[in-house]
Amino acid sequence: MNERMRIGELAERAEVTPRTVRYYESLGLLPHGEREGGGQHYYRPEMVLRLRKIEQLKKLGLSLEEVAGVIDLYFTDPSGLRAKHKVLGMLRAHLATVDQKVGELQQARDELQAHVVRFEQWLEVQKKG
Amino acid sequence: MNERMRIGELAERAEVTPRTVRYYESLGLLPHGEREGGGQHYYRPEMVLRLRKIEQLKKLGLSLEEVAGVIDLYFTDPSGLRAKHKVLGMLRAHLATVDQKVGELQQARDELQAHVVRFEQWLEVQKKG
DNA sequence: GCTAACGTTGACGTTTACGTCATGTTTATG
DNA sequence: CATAAACATGACGTAAACGTCAACGTTAGC
């Protein structure tokens, strides 16, 4: 009963809109939901995870085009040893760029915290003086 | 000789374009450069830092409007004890949201790394088998 | 089996964050 | 002091990432 849902439920579970789902399908970011006889599309629950991952990567500052270039690394495991090694290389490269970005943001956070601390200490001194 | 520059140099040092500087001025993100007699604007070197900070906050996913709401917390220290306490509160709130965002991105990074490790271990096993 | 809720397709609209001229003025340099 | 390089201002253009509306077909609950 948890198997396969329509676009409305998928969108809701992934906290996006149906429009966004269709837009991503049109960009090849998301496989098209399969039709069952009628004209409507049905999606497997794992697509929720894929959508969430796409949103995560967007928050890292990747464009949808860039996301399209890496999203498969997360969700399709390649058949064949050769392909697996290739994908591993790409995953490492991807991890490196993500590390870079997160590192910069972490630094911004640390600078902000340092600023807050300086501020607090200044006020501490005033209270004693 | 390091004191005050024109828009071209400011932009270059902050790694943005002059257009961006003017756009930010128009949004109130950046104070307008002061004119010296003629029609041209001159900027003090600290504006480079302000611009860099704006770009940092953008990378954290803040819109320019949101940046406008917090950028002064970094660069203007309020006069008056009352005001200082108020700003401290805002700084702490800002730090909390930044922590939230960076935390999520850090988690995305960790998930990616875990994925890479799983991949590596799988290949390790294959080599031995 | 009817009706409300949901989905489909296509097209046009919107917001954010600038890019890119055009035209006139200002500044720096040989 | 002439002239190229840089700046000012205004207007229009653009790319990304969707929003929104219309017109029509599908599905689900009573």
mmCIF file of C-alpha atoms (C1' of nucleotides) in Angstrom:
data_model
loop_
_atom_site.group_PDB
_atom_site.id
_atom_site.type_symbol
_atom_site.label_atom_id
_atom_site.label_comp_id
_atom_site.label_asym_id
_atom_site.label_seq_id
_atom_site.Cartn_x
_atom_site.Cartn_y
_atom_site.Cartn_z
ATOM 1 C CA MET A 1 0.000 0.000 0.000
ATOM 2 C CA ASN A 2 3.060 2.167 0.305
ATOM 3 C CA GLU A 3 4.051 1.285 -3.238
ATOM 4 C CA ARG A 4 3.741 3.848 -6.004
ATOM 5 C CA MET A 5 2.066 7.190 -5.660
ATOM 6 C CA ARG A 6 0.854 9.938 -7.945
ATOM 7 C CA ILE A 7 2.521 13.268 -8.468
ATOM 8 C CA GLY A 8 0.643 15.113 -5.753
ATOM 9 C CA GLU A 9 1.724 12.791 -2.979
ATOM 10 C CA LEU A 10 5.265 12.591 -4.290
ATOM 11 C CA ALA A 11 5.546 16.354 -4.328
ATOM 12 C CA GLU A 12 4.105 16.694 -0.862
ATOM 13 C CA ARG A 13 6.446 14.097 0.636
ATOM 14 C CA ALA A 14 9.433 15.770 -0.938
ATOM 15 C CA GLU A 15 8.234 19.224 0.054
ATOM 16 C CA VAL A 16 8.127 20.581 -3.470
ATOM 17 C CA THR A 17 5.277 21.341 -5.883
ATOM 18 C CA PRO A 18 3.995 19.135 -8.697
ATOM 19 C CA ARG A 19 5.221 21.798 -11.080
ATOM 20 C CA THR A 20 8.735 21.328 -9.752
ATOM 21 C CA VAL A 21 8.517 17.577 -10.249
ATOM 22 C CA ARG A 22 7.490 18.023 -13.857
ATOM 23 C CA TYR A 23 10.138 20.637 -14.429
ATOM 24 C CA TYR A 24 12.807 18.289 -13.113
ATOM 25 C CA GLU A 25 11.479 15.498 -15.301
ATOM 26 C CA SER A 26 11.753 17.761 -18.310
ATOM 27 C CA LEU A 27 15.397 18.422 -17.469
ATOM 28 C CA GLY A 28 16.189 14.752 -17.062
ATOM 29 C CA LEU A 29 16.864 15.219 -13.367
ATOM 30 C CA LEU A 30 14.122 12.793 -12.481
ATOM 31 C CA PRO A 31 12.916 9.787 -14.493
ATOM 32 C CA HIS A 32 9.371 10.178 -15.787
ATOM 33 C CA GLY A 33 6.805 8.397 -13.665
ATOM 34 C CA GLU A 34 5.443 5.288 -15.353
ATOM 35 C CA ARG A 35 1.908 5.240 -16.715
ATOM 36 C CA GLU A 36 -0.491 2.467 -15.800
ATOM 37 C CA GLY A 37 -2.938 2.204 -18.663
ATOM 38 C CA GLY A 38 -4.491 5.606 -18.179
ATOM 39 C CA GLY A 39 -2.821 8.913 -18.716
ATOM 40 C CA GLN A 40 -1.513 9.396 -15.193
ATOM 41 C CA HIS A 41 1.982 8.873 -13.912
ATOM 42 C CA TYR A 42 2.937 6.741 -10.926
ATOM 43 C CA TYR A 43 6.117 7.050 -8.898
ATOM 44 C CA ARG A 44 7.986 4.687 -6.638
ATOM 45 C CA PRO A 45 8.712 5.940 -3.103
ATOM 46 C CA GLU A 46 12.467 6.147 -3.703
ATOM 47 C CA MET A 47 11.813 9.140 -5.906
ATOM 48 C CA VAL A 48 11.127 11.067 -2.714
ATOM 49 C CA LEU A 49 14.720 10.503 -1.673
ATOM 50 C CA ARG A 50 15.966 11.561 -5.066
ATOM 51 C CA LEU A 51 13.983 14.779 -4.896
ATOM 52 C CA ARG A 52 15.256 15.503 -1.401
ATOM 53 C CA LYS A 53 18.816 14.951 -2.544
ATOM 54 C CA ILE A 54 18.291 17.335 -5.433
ATOM 55 C CA GLU A 55 17.100 20.002 -3.011
ATOM 56 C CA GLN A 56 20.135 19.381 -0.806
ATOM 57 C CA LEU A 57 22.490 19.848 -3.721
ATOM 58 C CA LYS A 58 20.682 23.034 -4.685
ATOM 59 C CA LYS A 59 21.268 24.389 -1.215
ATOM 60 C CA LEU A 60 24.941 23.718 -1.744
ATOM 61 C CA GLY A 61 24.753 26.230 -4.569
ATOM 62 C CA LEU A 62 24.626 23.831 -7.502
ATOM 63 C CA SER A 63 22.512 24.784 -10.491
ATOM 64 C CA LEU A 64 19.998 22.246 -11.751
ATOM 65 C CA GLU A 65 22.307 21.603 -14.672
ATOM 66 C CA GLU A 66 25.138 20.803 -12.295
ATOM 67 C CA VAL A 67 22.845 18.629 -10.227
ATOM 68 C CA ALA A 68 21.917 16.730 -13.367
ATOM 69 C CA GLY A 69 25.591 15.952 -13.829
ATOM 70 C CA VAL A 70 25.996 14.259 -10.462
ATOM 71 C CA ILE A 71 22.631 13.039 -9.208
ATOM 72 C CA ASP A 72 22.988 9.629 -10.839
ATOM 73 C CA LEU A 73 26.134 9.046 -8.805
ATOM 74 C CA TYR A 74 23.897 8.820 -5.780
ATOM 75 C CA PHE A 75 21.184 6.537 -7.072
ATOM 76 C CA THR A 76 22.361 4.265 -9.842
ATOM 77 C CA ASP A 77 25.060 1.758 -9.194
ATOM 78 C CA PRO A 78 26.896 0.889 -12.349
ATOM 79 C CA SER A 79 27.156 -2.652 -13.610
ATOM 80 C CA GLY A 80 30.624 -3.819 -14.489
ATOM 81 C CA LEU A 81 33.842 -3.339 -12.603
ATOM 82 C CA ARG A 82 35.156 -0.887 -15.136
ATOM 83 C CA ALA A 83 32.129 1.361 -14.707
ATOM 84 C CA LYS A 84 32.262 1.085 -10.944
ATOM 85 C CA HIS A 85 35.787 2.395 -10.870
ATOM 86 C CA LYS A 86 34.865 5.237 -13.148
ATOM 87 C CA VAL A 87 31.921 6.198 -10.947
ATOM 88 C CA LEU A 88 34.097 6.002 -7.852
ATOM 89 C CA GLY A 89 36.427 8.539 -9.415
ATOM 90 C CA MET A 90 33.568 10.859 -10.175
ATOM 91 C CA LEU A 91 32.197 10.442 -6.664
ATOM 92 C CA ARG A 92 35.559 11.412 -5.193
ATOM 93 C CA ALA A 93 35.763 14.477 -7.402
ATOM 94 C CA HIS A 94 32.243 15.436 -6.398
ATOM 95 C CA LEU A 95 33.072 14.967 -2.739
ATOM 96 C CA ALA A 96 36.081 17.228 -3.170
ATOM 97 C CA THR A 97 34.028 20.105 -4.557
ATOM 98 C CA VAL A 98 31.373 19.628 -1.893
ATOM 99 C CA ASP A 99 34.084 19.649 0.772
ATOM 100 C CA GLN A 100 35.378 22.881 -0.670
ATOM 101 C CA LYS A 101 31.982 24.561 -0.541
ATOM 102 C CA VAL A 102 31.045 23.332 2.905
ATOM 103 C CA GLY A 103 34.457 24.380 4.163
ATOM 104 C CA GLU A 104 33.928 27.941 3.002
ATOM 105 C CA LEU A 105 30.517 28.110 4.607
ATOM 106 C CA GLN A 106 31.870 26.638 7.812
ATOM 107 C CA GLN A 107 34.468 29.393 7.818
ATOM 108 C CA ALA A 108 31.779 32.021 7.372
ATOM 109 C CA ARG A 109 30.000 30.507 10.332
ATOM 110 C CA ASP A 110 33.147 30.571 12.452
ATOM 111 C CA GLU A 111 33.798 34.206 11.608
ATOM 112 C CA LEU A 112 30.267 35.048 12.609
ATOM 113 C CA GLN A 113 30.616 33.218 15.881
ATOM 114 C CA ALA A 114 33.882 34.974 16.608
ATOM 115 C CA HIS A 115 32.120 38.256 15.991
ATOM 116 C CA VAL A 116 29.369 37.307 18.424
ATOM 117 C CA VAL A 117 31.887 36.316 21.059
ATOM 118 C CA ARG A 118 33.782 39.605 20.727
ATOM 119 C CA PHE A 119 30.498 41.395 21.132
ATOM 120 C CA GLU A 120 29.610 39.409 24.231
ATOM 121 C CA GLN A 121 32.989 40.002 25.810
ATOM 122 C CA TRP A 122 32.774 43.695 25.193
ATOM 123 C CA LEU A 123 29.451 43.792 27.029
ATOM 124 C CA GLU A 124 30.874 41.610 29.800
ATOM 125 C CA VAL A 125 33.629 44.145 30.397
ATOM 126 C CA GLN A 126 31.143 46.991 30.532
ATOM 127 C CA LYS A 127 29.112 45.258 33.200
ATOM 128 C CA LYS A 128 32.161 44.936 35.436
ATOM 129 C CA GLY A 129 33.501 48.465 34.808
ATOM 130 C CA MET B 1 47.909 55.524 -1.479
ATOM 131 C CA ASN B 2 45.776 52.586 -0.409
ATOM 132 C CA GLU B 3 42.994 54.931 0.667
ATOM 133 C CA ARG B 4 39.856 55.219 -1.432
ATOM 134 C CA MET B 5 39.385 53.704 -4.828
ATOM 135 C CA ARG B 6 36.931 53.986 -7.671
ATOM 136 C CA ILE B 7 34.312 51.465 -8.602
ATOM 137 C CA GLY B 8 36.450 49.487 -11.027
ATOM 138 C CA GLU B 9 39.137 48.702 -8.489
ATOM 139 C CA LEU B 10 36.603 47.995 -5.758
ATOM 140 C CA ALA B 11 34.799 45.541 -7.972
ATOM 141 C CA GLU B 12 37.991 43.834 -9.018
ATOM 142 C CA ARG B 13 39.227 43.420 -5.451
ATOM 143 C CA ALA B 14 35.914 41.959 -4.369
ATOM 144 C CA GLU B 15 35.720 39.744 -7.441
ATOM 145 C CA VAL B 16 32.428 41.150 -8.653
ATOM 146 C CA THR B 17 31.517 43.521 -11.507
ATOM 147 C CA PRO B 18 30.889 47.258 -11.284
ATOM 148 C CA ARG B 19 27.328 46.508 -12.267
ATOM 149 C CA THR B 20 26.962 44.360 -9.182
ATOM 150 C CA VAL B 21 28.332 47.107 -6.961
ATOM 151 C CA ARG B 22 25.800 49.596 -8.325
ATOM 152 C CA TYR B 23 23.009 47.079 -8.023
ATOM 153 C CA TYR B 24 23.855 46.480 -4.395
ATOM 154 C CA GLU B 25 23.994 50.214 -3.770
ATOM 155 C CA SER B 26 20.535 50.554 -5.265
ATOM 156 C CA LEU B 27 19.240 47.924 -2.851
ATOM 157 C CA GLY B 28 20.820 49.588 0.156
ATOM 158 C CA LEU B 29 23.169 46.669 0.646
ATOM 159 C CA LEU B 30 26.157 48.895 0.194
ATOM 160 C CA PRO B 31 26.478 52.586 1.061
ATOM 161 C CA HIS B 32 26.906 54.810 -1.981
ATOM 162 C CA GLY B 33 30.500 55.789 -2.621
ATOM 163 C CA GLU B 34 31.169 59.418 -1.755
ATOM 164 C CA ARG B 35 31.746 61.961 -4.502
ATOM 165 C CA GLU B 36 34.768 64.223 -4.470
ATOM 166 C CA GLY B 37 33.794 67.329 -6.396
ATOM 167 C CA GLY B 38 33.355 65.607 -9.741
ATOM 168 C CA GLY B 39 30.718 63.127 -10.634
ATOM 169 C CA GLN B 40 32.612 59.985 -9.685
ATOM 170 C CA HIS B 41 32.266 57.885 -6.575
ATOM 171 C CA TYR B 42 35.096 56.894 -4.254
ATOM 172 C CA TYR B 43 35.096 53.942 -1.903
ATOM 173 C CA ARG B 44 37.062 53.121 1.222
ATOM 174 C CA PRO B 45 38.900 49.769 1.247
ATOM 175 C CA GLU B 46 36.642 48.287 3.912
ATOM 176 C CA MET B 47 33.918 48.103 1.317
ATOM 177 C CA VAL B 48 35.850 45.219 -0.202
ATOM 178 C CA LEU B 49 35.260 43.235 2.977
ATOM 179 C CA ARG B 50 31.615 44.152 2.982
ATOM 180 C CA LEU B 51 31.217 42.952 -0.585
ATOM 181 C CA ARG B 52 33.028 39.711 0.177
ATOM 182 C CA LYS B 53 30.763 39.131 3.157
ATOM 183 C CA ILE B 54 27.723 39.702 1.007
ATOM 184 C CA GLU B 55 28.954 37.054 -1.426
ATOM 185 C CA GLN B 56 29.549 34.655 1.466
ATOM 186 C CA LEU B 57 26.022 35.117 2.724
ATOM 187 C CA LYS B 58 24.689 34.562 -0.781
ATOM 188 C CA LYS B 59 26.508 31.246 -0.912
ATOM 189 C CA LEU B 60 24.716 30.310 2.282
ATOM 190 C CA GLY B 61 21.511 30.614 0.297
ATOM 191 C CA LEU B 62 20.359 34.030 1.500
ATOM 192 C CA SER B 63 18.596 36.269 -0.983
ATOM 193 C CA LEU B 64 19.882 39.814 -1.372
ATOM 194 C CA GLU B 65 16.862 40.996 0.574
ATOM 195 C CA GLU B 66 17.760 38.695 3.434
ATOM 196 C CA VAL B 67 21.374 39.804 3.250
ATOM 197 C CA ALA B 68 20.202 43.398 3.509
ATOM 198 C CA GLY B 69 18.522 42.504 6.772
ATOM 199 C CA VAL B 70 21.689 41.236 8.447
ATOM 200 C CA ILE B 71 24.727 42.764 6.760
ATOM 201 C CA ASP B 72 24.815 45.760 9.083
ATOM 202 C CA LEU B 73 25.214 43.396 12.020
ATOM 203 C CA TYR B 74 28.670 42.651 10.716
ATOM 204 C CA PHE B 75 29.920 46.145 10.001
ATOM 205 C CA THR B 76 28.243 48.764 12.134
ATOM 206 C CA ASP B 77 28.660 48.694 15.857
ATOM 207 C CA PRO B 78 25.783 50.389 17.557
ATOM 208 C CA SER B 79 26.269 53.281 19.940
ATOM 209 C CA GLY B 80 24.512 52.984 23.238
ATOM 210 C CA LEU B 81 24.311 50.020 25.564
ATOM 211 C CA ARG B 82 20.665 49.471 24.787
ATOM 212 C CA ALA B 83 21.353 49.197 21.087
ATOM 213 C CA LYS B 84 24.332 46.947 21.636
ATOM 214 C CA HIS B 85 22.204 44.450 23.507
ATOM 215 C CA LYS B 86 19.612 44.533 20.775
ATOM 216 C CA VAL B 87 22.208 43.888 18.103
ATOM 217 C CA LEU B 88 23.684 41.056 20.133
ATOM 218 C CA GLY B 89 20.315 39.394 20.170
ATOM 219 C CA MET B 90 19.984 39.743 16.433
ATOM 220 C CA LEU B 91 23.493 38.418 15.929
ATOM 221 C CA ARG B 92 22.686 35.349 18.002
ATOM 222 C CA ALA B 93 19.516 34.726 16.016
ATOM 223 C CA HIS B 94 21.451 35.117 12.799
ATOM 224 C CA LEU B 95 24.113 32.707 14.031
ATOM 225 C CA ALA B 96 21.407 30.193 14.851
ATOM 226 C CA THR B 97 19.997 30.216 11.330
ATOM 227 C CA VAL B 98 23.469 30.043 9.818
ATOM 228 C CA ASP B 99 24.274 27.107 12.087
ATOM 229 C CA GLN B 100 21.128 25.408 10.914
ATOM 230 C CA LYS B 101 22.021 25.826 7.248
ATOM 231 C CA VAL B 102 25.658 24.840 7.605
ATOM 232 C CA GLY B 103 24.606 21.840 9.668
ATOM 233 C CA GLU B 104 22.350 20.584 6.908
ATOM 234 C CA LEU B 105 25.059 21.002 4.310
ATOM 235 C CA GLN B 106 27.552 19.278 6.550
ATOM 236 C CA GLN B 107 25.138 16.399 6.806
ATOM 237 C CA ALA B 108 24.811 16.228 3.039
ATOM 238 C CA ARG B 109 28.587 16.072 2.869
ATOM 239 C CA ASP B 110 28.742 13.271 5.421
ATOM 240 C CA GLU B 111 26.136 11.251 3.567
ATOM 241 C CA LEU B 112 28.122 11.648 0.392
ATOM 242 C CA GLN B 113 31.296 10.550 2.083
ATOM 243 C CA ALA B 114 29.560 7.535 3.562
ATOM 244 C CA HIS B 115 28.384 6.669 0.076
ATOM 245 C CA VAL B 116 31.934 6.934 -1.253
ATOM 246 C CA VAL B 117 33.240 4.728 1.540
ATOM 247 C CA ARG B 118 30.616 2.059 0.888
ATOM 248 C CA PHE B 119 31.604 2.117 -2.737
ATOM 249 C CA GLU B 120 35.282 1.773 -1.920
ATOM 250 C CA GLN B 121 34.674 -1.110 0.445
ATOM 251 C CA TRP B 122 32.620 -2.938 -2.108
ATOM 252 C CA LEU B 123 35.481 -2.691 -4.582
ATOM 253 C CA GLU B 124 37.948 -3.761 -1.902
ATOM 254 C CA VAL B 125 35.997 -6.950 -1.333
ATOM 255 C CA GLN B 126 35.892 -7.688 -5.043
ATOM 256 C CA LYS B 127 39.657 -7.428 -5.303
ATOM 257 C CA LYS B 128 40.130 -10.022 -2.569
ATOM 258 C CA GLY B 129 37.460 -12.442 -3.793
ATOM 259 C "C1'" DG C 1 -22.413 6.383 -11.947
ATOM 260 C "C1'" DC C 2 -21.920 11.113 -10.648
ATOM 261 C "C1'" DT C 3 -19.271 14.591 -8.863
ATOM 262 C "C1'" DA C 4 -15.304 16.503 -6.570
ATOM 263 C "C1'" DA C 5 -10.596 16.154 -6.375
ATOM 264 C "C1'" DC C 6 -6.619 15.192 -8.830
ATOM 265 C "C1'" DG C 7 -3.666 14.910 -12.968
ATOM 266 C "C1'" DT C 8 -1.964 16.384 -18.036
ATOM 267 C "C1'" DT C 9 -0.292 19.410 -21.446
ATOM 268 C "C1'" DG C 10 0.744 23.734 -23.201
ATOM 269 C "C1'" DA C 11 1.507 28.367 -22.891
ATOM 270 C "C1'" DC C 12 2.466 32.546 -20.915
ATOM 271 C "C1'" DG C 13 3.930 35.140 -16.617
ATOM 272 C "C1'" DT C 14 7.079 36.251 -12.687
ATOM 273 C "C1'" DT C 15 11.057 36.953 -9.658
ATOM 274 C "C1'" DT C 16 15.909 37.419 -8.719
ATOM 275 C "C1'" DA C 17 20.224 38.961 -9.928
ATOM 276 C "C1'" DC C 18 22.397 40.737 -12.657
ATOM 277 C "C1'" DG C 19 24.382 41.569 -18.305
ATOM 278 C "C1'" DT C 20 24.691 44.674 -22.001
ATOM 279 C "C1'" DC C 21 24.336 48.524 -24.711
ATOM 280 C "C1'" DA C 22 24.059 53.702 -25.609
ATOM 281 C "C1'" DT C 23 25.266 58.202 -24.606
ATOM 282 C "C1'" DG C 24 27.437 61.580 -22.194
ATOM 283 C "C1'" DT C 25 30.999 63.029 -18.611
ATOM 284 C "C1'" DT C 26 35.386 62.544 -16.006
ATOM 285 C "C1'" DT C 27 40.045 61.235 -15.183
ATOM 286 C "C1'" DA C 28 44.645 59.824 -16.271
ATOM 287 C "C1'" DT C 29 48.607 59.952 -19.432
ATOM 288 C "C1'" DG C 30 52.002 60.837 -23.065
ATOM 289 C "C1'" DC D 1 46.019 69.434 -24.152
ATOM 290 C "C1'" DA D 2 44.421 65.867 -26.721
ATOM 291 C "C1'" DT D 3 42.858 61.407 -26.329
ATOM 292 C "C1'" DA D 4 42.165 56.935 -24.461
ATOM 293 C "C1'" DA D 5 40.477 54.666 -20.554
ATOM 294 C "C1'" DA D 6 37.329 54.690 -16.863
ATOM 295 C "C1'" DC D 7 32.913 56.214 -14.828
ATOM 296 C "C1'" DA D 8 27.661 57.725 -14.583
ATOM 297 C "C1'" DT D 9 22.994 57.008 -15.728
ATOM 298 C "C1'" DG D 10 19.212 54.967 -17.900
ATOM 299 C "C1'" DA D 11 17.047 51.608 -20.352
ATOM 300 C "C1'" DC D 12 16.335 47.289 -22.150
ATOM 301 C "C1'" DG D 13 17.711 42.285 -22.210
ATOM 302 C "C1'" DT D 14 18.534 37.680 -20.157
ATOM 303 C "C1'" DA D 15 19.011 33.101 -17.667
ATOM 304 C "C1'" DA D 16 17.365 30.141 -14.110
ATOM 305 C "C1'" DA D 17 13.696 28.215 -11.694
ATOM 306 C "C1'" DC D 18 9.762 27.880 -11.266
ATOM 307 C "C1'" DG D 19 4.231 30.045 -10.756
ATOM 308 C "C1'" DT D 20 -0.194 30.302 -12.725
ATOM 309 C "C1'" DC D 21 -3.997 29.704 -15.704
ATOM 310 C "C1'" DA D 22 -6.916 27.352 -19.150
ATOM 311 C "C1'" DA D 23 -8.966 23.414 -21.088
ATOM 312 C "C1'" DC D 24 -9.451 18.919 -20.863
ATOM 313 C "C1'" DG D 25 -8.944 13.861 -19.251
ATOM 314 C "C1'" DT D 26 -8.701 10.559 -14.977
ATOM 315 C "C1'" DT D 27 -9.645 8.622 -10.395
ATOM 316 C "C1'" DA D 28 -11.862 8.015 -6.041
ATOM 317 C "C1'" DG D 29 -15.626 8.230 -2.671
ATOM 318 C "C1'" DC D 30 -20.398 8.045 -1.721
#
